Amino acid sequence: MNRIYLEPRVREYARGREILARFPHAELVEVASHWNIPGLHGNEGLARDWVRVKRETLVLGVRKTLAVRPNGRSADFIAPGVANGCAMSCAYCYVPRRKGYANPITTFVNVEEVTAFLARHARAQGEKTVPDQVDPRAWVYDVGENSDLSVDALLSDNVRDLVTLFRGLPNAKASFATKFVNRDLLDYDPRGRTRIRFSLMPRSVARVVDVRTSPIRERIAAVNDFVEAGYEVHLNFSPVIVYDGWRRDYAALFEEVDDALSDAAKAQLACEVIFLTHHEGLHDVNLRWHPRAEDLLWVPRVQEEKRSQQGGTAVRYRTGMKGQMVRVFRDLLTERMPYCRVRYAF
């Protein structure tokens, strides 16, 4: 890292001091808020340097709001994250919609406050008595909604602390999706209490839109090792992007996964399926640094406007057409990977 923006209280926390010690030569710039950094957030000129900013810049902050949100799809609850932003540059990522023209990692240093809050919340839930598609027995907390924890683990022990927390919670699990294979996580000893969802898509598309991520073949190859290390491992087919030949490419992907997985991995496998949504603001940013991706992501003839659960406006595949595509996807998956339960698809 060449430059670290930090809130004044960061040095009060051991985790903040640990991270700063890892980058002794970085320029330190104090800011009042990690959410509003002059010259970084909202700086239209930085869009052309999208990847460089992610590579060279880190933001350190103190998380002020500790709250969970009900979810019901990927998890029972969305936990307060210990980071947001990402060093990777997936062209469809929704997080940059909130930040403008730059989206480096922001790491929160008050991890002890976050884990203590989550422990209290999990204890208050008591036993999960009604099985659902999220999990039959455990309350599941998505701990990585706005970042990729496999990458965050390269910067600090925040992720190790989360895995350690949930290892000791008998009624709860952590969950996060990832596009990066970080084999350091194999030593975290999760004991079945952390669910990793490896995101997959056809290689030809990933090469265009999954910028700076682990190759698809590497993600597939990691599944067996993470299962053996004690993780619950699911697949995250997200986003499903529709283009000429997408059915053929997904059929090939399913065959590749089936050939690679061990019996143990197959026995515990489930997946989620999320078709692409996009956003005009992100479309404009991408045109400045990666216009080729928009040939796949921005196709108005098959997309329509939608209002998100958070109140924002995005575009998705047209109603009716999308339902048909979801059915085609599920039929392909059932034919080639009948053991892979679909937790939800939309």
Short mmCIF file of C-alpha atoms in Angstrom, two decimals, residues 21-323:
data_model
loop_
_atom_site.label_atom_id
_atom_site.label_comp_id
_atom_site.label_asym_id
_atom_site.label_seq_id
_atom_site.Cartn_x
_atom_site.Cartn_y
_atom_site.Cartn_z
CA ALA A 21 2.90 -1.66 11.37
CA ARG A 22 2.56 -3.88 8.28
CA PHE A 23 2.92 -0.87 5.98
CA PRO A 24 5.60 1.30 7.60
CA HIS A 25 6.40 3.19 4.41
CA ALA A 26 2.85 4.11 3.44
CA GLU A 27 1.76 7.75 3.43
CA LEU A 28 -0.74 8.26 6.26
CA VAL A 29 -3.59 10.69 5.69
CA GLU A 30 -6.01 11.35 8.56
CA VAL A 31 -9.65 11.84 7.55
CA ALA A 32 -12.77 12.66 9.49
CA SER A 33 -14.79 9.79 8.01
CA HIS A 34 -14.01 6.63 6.06
CA TRP A 35 -17.19 7.22 4.03
CA ASN A 36 -16.39 10.72 2.78
CA ILE A 37 -12.77 11.20 1.80
CA PRO A 38 -12.09 14.32 -0.28
CA GLY A 39 -10.17 13.50 -3.44
CA LEU A 40 -11.11 9.81 -3.26
CA HIS A 41 -14.86 9.33 -3.01
CA GLY A 42 -16.82 11.17 -5.68
CA ASN A 43 -13.69 12.05 -7.66
CA GLU A 44 -14.84 11.40 -11.21
CA GLY A 45 -11.29 11.53 -12.56
CA LEU A 46 -10.31 8.44 -10.55
CA ALA A 47 -12.59 6.17 -12.57
CA ARG A 48 -9.85 5.72 -15.17
CA ASP A 49 -7.50 4.58 -12.37
CA TRP A 50 -10.00 2.14 -10.87
CA VAL A 51 -7.56 -0.76 -10.46
CA ARG A 52 -4.55 1.34 -9.47
CA VAL A 53 -6.47 2.93 -6.60
CA LYS A 54 -7.46 -0.52 -5.32
CA ARG A 55 -3.87 -1.73 -5.53
CA GLU A 56 -2.26 1.26 -3.80
CA THR A 57 -4.85 2.58 -1.34
CA LEU A 58 -6.24 1.33 1.98
CA VAL A 59 -8.78 2.98 4.26
CA LEU A 60 -8.90 2.27 8.00
CA GLY A 61 -11.94 3.17 10.05
CA VAL A 62 -13.92 2.46 13.19
CA ARG A 63 -17.33 0.90 12.65
CA LYS A 64 -19.90 3.06 14.39
CA THR A 65 -23.16 1.24 13.70
CA LEU A 66 -23.58 -2.30 14.98
CA ALA A 67 -26.81 -3.82 13.74
CA VAL A 68 -28.04 -6.91 11.92
CA ARG A 69 -30.61 -7.03 9.14
CA PRO A 70 -32.93 -9.97 8.45
CA ASN A 71 -32.17 -11.64 5.13
CA GLY A 72 -33.75 -15.03 4.50
CA ARG A 73 -31.98 -15.82 1.24
CA SER A 74 -28.26 -16.34 1.57
CA ALA A 75 -28.39 -16.05 5.36
CA ASP A 76 -30.80 -15.47 8.19
CA PHE A 77 -29.06 -12.22 9.07
CA ILE A 78 -26.68 -9.75 7.47
CA ALA A 79 -23.99 -9.02 10.06
CA PRO A 80 -22.16 -5.73 10.51
CA GLY A 81 -19.10 -6.25 8.34
CA VAL A 82 -15.51 -5.79 9.40
CA ALA A 83 -14.69 -4.32 5.97
CA ASN A 84 -16.22 -2.91 2.83
CA GLY A 85 -14.81 -2.41 -0.62
CA CYS A 86 -12.42 -4.80 -2.29
CA ALA A 87 -8.99 -5.10 -3.88
CA MET A 88 -10.53 -7.07 -6.73
CA SER A 89 -12.37 -5.35 -9.55
CA CYS A 90 -15.41 -7.37 -10.59
CA ALA A 91 -17.17 -5.24 -13.16
CA TYR A 92 -20.67 -6.00 -11.82
CA CYS A 93 -19.98 -5.36 -8.11
CA TYR A 94 -22.79 -3.38 -6.46
CA VAL A 95 -20.67 -1.93 -3.62
CA PRO A 96 -19.12 0.88 -5.74
CA ARG A 97 -22.60 2.24 -6.46
CA ARG A 98 -22.51 3.78 -3.01
CA LYS A 99 -19.01 5.25 -3.19
CA GLY A 100 -18.72 6.91 -6.56
CA TYR A 101 -15.51 6.61 -8.51
CA ALA A 102 -13.17 4.67 -6.19
CA ASN A 103 -13.68 1.53 -4.14
CA PRO A 104 -10.55 0.39 -2.27
CA ILE A 105 -10.76 -1.77 0.83
CA THR A 106 -11.93 -0.13 4.02
CA THR A 107 -10.98 -2.22 7.06
CA PHE A 108 -12.64 -1.64 10.41
CA VAL A 109 -10.26 -1.97 13.33
CA ASN A 110 -12.78 -2.39 16.20
CA VAL A 111 -13.27 -6.07 15.47
CA GLU A 112 -13.65 -6.96 19.17
CA GLU A 113 -16.74 -4.76 19.37
CA VAL A 114 -18.20 -6.42 16.29
CA THR A 115 -17.59 -9.99 17.51
CA ALA A 116 -18.96 -9.19 20.99
CA PHE A 117 -22.11 -7.74 19.41
CA LEU A 118 -22.58 -10.81 17.19
CA ALA A 119 -22.09 -13.18 20.13
CA ARG A 120 -24.81 -11.36 22.08
CA HIS A 121 -27.16 -11.39 19.11
CA ALA A 122 -26.66 -15.10 18.44
CA ARG A 123 -27.25 -15.99 22.08
CA ALA A 124 -30.47 -13.98 22.06
CA GLN A 125 -31.84 -16.06 19.15
CA GLY A 126 -31.79 -19.28 21.11
CA GLU A 127 -32.18 -22.56 19.26
CA LYS A 128 -33.34 -22.58 15.64
CA THR A 129 -36.40 -24.79 15.82
CA VAL A 130 -37.82 -24.41 12.29
CA PRO A 131 -35.53 -25.62 9.48
CA ASP A 132 -35.44 -23.45 6.37
CA GLN A 133 -33.55 -23.15 3.10
CA VAL A 134 -30.78 -21.14 4.77
CA ASP A 135 -29.86 -23.92 7.20
CA PRO A 136 -31.81 -26.65 9.00
CA ARG A 137 -30.32 -26.05 12.45
CA ALA A 138 -28.12 -22.94 12.68
CA TRP A 139 -28.77 -19.23 12.46
CA VAL A 140 -26.57 -18.11 9.56
CA TYR A 141 -24.90 -14.69 9.54
CA ASP A 142 -23.51 -13.29 6.30
CA VAL A 143 -20.31 -11.64 7.54
CA GLY A 144 -19.06 -10.48 4.13
CA GLU A 145 -21.89 -8.63 2.41
CA ASN A 146 -19.76 -5.69 1.27
CA SER A 147 -16.31 -7.23 0.90
CA ASP A 148 -14.51 -10.46 0.07
CA LEU A 149 -13.22 -11.92 3.32
CA SER A 150 -10.64 -14.12 1.62
CA VAL A 151 -8.92 -10.93 0.46
CA ASP A 152 -9.53 -9.10 3.74
CA ALA A 153 -7.64 -11.90 5.50
CA LEU A 154 -4.49 -10.83 3.66
CA LEU A 155 -4.52 -7.53 5.56
CA SER A 156 -5.37 -8.49 9.14
CA ASP A 157 -6.65 -11.18 11.50
CA ASN A 158 -10.23 -9.84 11.39
CA VAL A 159 -11.43 -12.87 9.43
CA ARG A 160 -9.64 -15.31 11.72
CA ASP A 161 -11.38 -13.62 14.66
CA LEU A 162 -14.78 -14.11 13.01
CA VAL A 163 -14.12 -17.79 12.30
CA THR A 164 -12.96 -18.25 15.88
CA LEU A 165 -16.11 -16.57 17.19
CA PHE A 166 -18.53 -18.78 15.27
CA ARG A 167 -16.55 -21.91 16.11
CA GLY A 168 -17.73 -21.33 19.69
CA LEU A 169 -21.38 -20.49 18.91
CA PRO A 170 -23.40 -23.74 18.96
CA ASN A 171 -26.49 -22.23 17.34
CA ALA A 172 -24.92 -20.04 14.62
CA LYS A 173 -22.74 -20.12 11.52
CA ALA A 174 -20.81 -17.49 9.61
CA SER A 175 -21.12 -17.32 5.83
CA PHE A 176 -19.41 -15.38 3.06
CA ALA A 177 -19.01 -15.55 -0.70
CA THR A 178 -15.58 -15.35 -2.28
CA LYS A 179 -13.86 -15.18 -5.65
CA PHE A 180 -10.36 -15.48 -4.20
CA VAL A 181 -8.62 -18.62 -2.98
CA ASN A 182 -6.70 -17.79 0.17
CA ARG A 183 -5.24 -21.03 1.46
CA ASP A 184 -4.20 -19.41 4.73
CA LEU A 185 -7.84 -19.89 5.75
CA LEU A 186 -7.31 -23.65 5.74
CA ASP A 187 -5.55 -23.29 9.10
CA TYR A 188 -8.41 -21.40 10.83
CA ASP A 189 -10.08 -24.57 12.21
CA PRO A 190 -13.74 -23.62 11.57
CA ARG A 191 -15.18 -26.97 12.75
CA GLY A 192 -18.17 -26.70 10.44
CA ARG A 193 -19.31 -23.32 11.74
CA THR A 194 -18.27 -21.21 8.72
CA ARG A 195 -19.80 -21.59 5.28
CA ILE A 196 -17.73 -20.44 2.32
CA ARG A 197 -19.58 -19.89 -0.95
CA PHE A 198 -17.19 -20.08 -3.90
CA SER A 199 -18.53 -17.95 -6.75
CA LEU A 200 -18.39 -19.61 -10.16
CA MET A 201 -19.21 -18.69 -13.76
CA PRO A 202 -17.97 -19.87 -17.19
CA ARG A 203 -14.29 -19.15 -17.69
CA SER A 204 -14.74 -17.12 -20.86
CA VAL A 205 -16.97 -14.64 -19.05
CA ALA A 206 -14.92 -14.59 -15.84
CA ARG A 207 -11.86 -13.54 -17.84
CA VAL A 208 -13.74 -10.38 -18.82
CA VAL A 209 -15.74 -9.40 -15.73
CA ASP A 210 -13.94 -11.05 -12.77
CA VAL A 211 -10.91 -8.78 -12.79
CA ARG A 212 -8.06 -9.56 -10.35
CA THR A 213 -9.78 -12.67 -8.96
CA SER A 214 -8.62 -16.27 -8.68
CA PRO A 215 -9.14 -18.26 -11.89
CA ILE A 216 -12.29 -20.37 -12.02
CA ARG A 217 -10.29 -23.61 -12.17
CA GLU A 218 -8.47 -22.60 -8.96
CA ARG A 219 -11.73 -21.93 -7.14
CA ILE A 220 -13.13 -25.30 -8.20
CA ALA A 221 -9.93 -27.07 -7.15
CA ALA A 222 -10.11 -25.45 -3.70
CA VAL A 223 -13.53 -26.84 -2.76
CA ASN A 224 -12.33 -30.28 -1.65
CA ASP A 225 -9.49 -28.82 0.44
CA PHE A 226 -11.79 -26.40 2.26
CA VAL A 227 -14.28 -29.17 3.00
CA GLU A 228 -11.47 -31.30 4.38
CA ALA A 229 -10.31 -28.36 6.52
CA GLY A 230 -13.70 -28.19 8.24
CA TYR A 231 -15.59 -25.57 6.25
CA GLU A 232 -19.06 -26.03 4.88
CA VAL A 233 -18.61 -25.20 1.20
CA HIS A 234 -21.42 -24.11 -1.09
CA LEU A 235 -21.35 -22.70 -4.61
CA ASN A 236 -22.52 -19.24 -5.59
CA PHE A 237 -23.52 -19.06 -9.24
CA SER A 238 -23.56 -15.30 -9.33
CA PRO A 239 -24.08 -13.31 -11.34
CA VAL A 240 -25.51 -15.47 -14.11
CA ILE A 241 -24.95 -13.41 -17.26
CA VAL A 242 -26.99 -14.20 -20.36
CA TYR A 243 -25.25 -14.13 -23.74
CA ASP A 244 -25.13 -16.22 -26.90
CA GLY A 245 -23.93 -19.65 -25.81
CA TRP A 246 -24.51 -19.24 -22.06
CA ARG A 247 -26.38 -22.56 -21.75
CA ARG A 248 -23.56 -24.46 -23.43
CA ASP A 249 -20.94 -22.81 -21.24
CA TYR A 250 -22.81 -23.50 -18.00
CA ALA A 251 -23.30 -27.14 -18.98
CA ALA A 252 -19.53 -27.40 -19.44
CA LEU A 253 -18.94 -25.66 -16.10
CA PHE A 254 -21.22 -28.09 -14.28
CA GLU A 255 -19.39 -31.03 -15.82
CA GLU A 256 -16.04 -29.58 -14.75
CA VAL A 257 -17.27 -29.12 -11.18
CA ASP A 258 -18.75 -32.62 -11.06
CA ASP A 259 -15.48 -34.17 -12.23
CA ALA A 260 -13.47 -32.26 -9.61
CA LEU A 261 -15.48 -32.71 -6.42
CA SER A 262 -14.84 -35.43 -3.88
CA ASP A 263 -17.66 -37.55 -2.48
CA ALA A 264 -17.41 -35.61 0.79
CA ALA A 265 -17.77 -32.27 -1.01
CA LYS A 266 -20.76 -33.51 -3.02
CA ALA A 267 -22.50 -34.84 0.08
CA GLN A 268 -22.67 -31.41 1.74
CA LEU A 269 -23.06 -29.27 -1.39
CA ALA A 270 -25.74 -26.67 -2.03
CA CYS A 271 -25.83 -23.54 -4.15
CA GLU A 272 -27.50 -20.22 -4.75
CA VAL A 273 -28.26 -18.80 -8.19
CA ILE A 274 -28.45 -15.05 -8.79
CA PHE A 275 -29.00 -13.60 -12.24
CA LEU A 276 -27.32 -10.32 -13.09
CA THR A 277 -28.57 -6.97 -11.93
CA HIS A 278 -26.71 -3.87 -13.06
CA HIS A 279 -26.78 -0.13 -12.43
CA GLU A 280 -26.47 2.92 -14.66
CA GLY A 281 -23.96 4.63 -12.38
CA LEU A 282 -21.67 1.61 -12.36
CA HIS A 283 -22.17 1.28 -16.11
CA ASP A 284 -20.82 4.82 -16.52
CA VAL A 285 -17.80 4.07 -14.30
CA ASN A 286 -17.02 0.87 -16.18
CA LEU A 287 -17.09 2.67 -19.52
CA ARG A 288 -14.15 4.73 -18.26
CA TRP A 289 -11.88 1.85 -17.29
CA HIS A 290 -13.29 -1.42 -18.68
CA PRO A 291 -15.79 -0.83 -21.52
CA ARG A 292 -15.43 -4.39 -22.81
CA ALA A 293 -17.25 -5.69 -19.74
CA GLU A 294 -20.26 -3.54 -20.56
CA ASP A 295 -20.79 -5.47 -23.79
CA LEU A 296 -21.87 -8.34 -21.51
CA LEU A 297 -23.44 -6.41 -18.65
CA TRP A 298 -25.40 -3.59 -20.30
CA VAL A 299 -27.85 -5.03 -22.83
CA PRO A 300 -30.97 -2.79 -22.75
CA ARG A 301 -32.91 -4.88 -25.26
CA VAL A 302 -33.24 -7.70 -22.69
CA GLN A 303 -33.18 -5.65 -19.46
CA GLU A 304 -35.69 -3.55 -17.52
CA GLU A 305 -35.54 -1.17 -14.57
CA LYS A 306 -36.21 -2.48 -11.07
CA ARG A 307 -36.36 -1.04 -7.57
CA SER A 308 -34.07 -2.82 -5.10
CA GLN A 309 -34.97 -3.81 -1.54
CA GLN A 310 -32.79 -0.94 -0.35
CA GLY A 311 -34.69 1.55 -2.51
CA GLY A 312 -32.13 2.01 -5.28
CA THR A 313 -32.76 1.66 -8.99
CA ALA A 314 -31.07 -1.04 -11.05
CA VAL A 315 -31.67 -3.03 -14.23
CA ARG A 316 -32.37 -6.75 -14.50
CA TYR A 317 -33.40 -9.19 -17.19
CA ARG A 318 -36.98 -8.67 -18.33
CA THR A 319 -39.81 -10.30 -16.40
CA GLY A 320 -40.96 -13.50 -18.07
CA MET A 321 -37.70 -13.87 -19.92
CA LYS A 322 -35.83 -14.08 -16.64
CA GLY A 323 -38.19 -16.69 -15.21
#
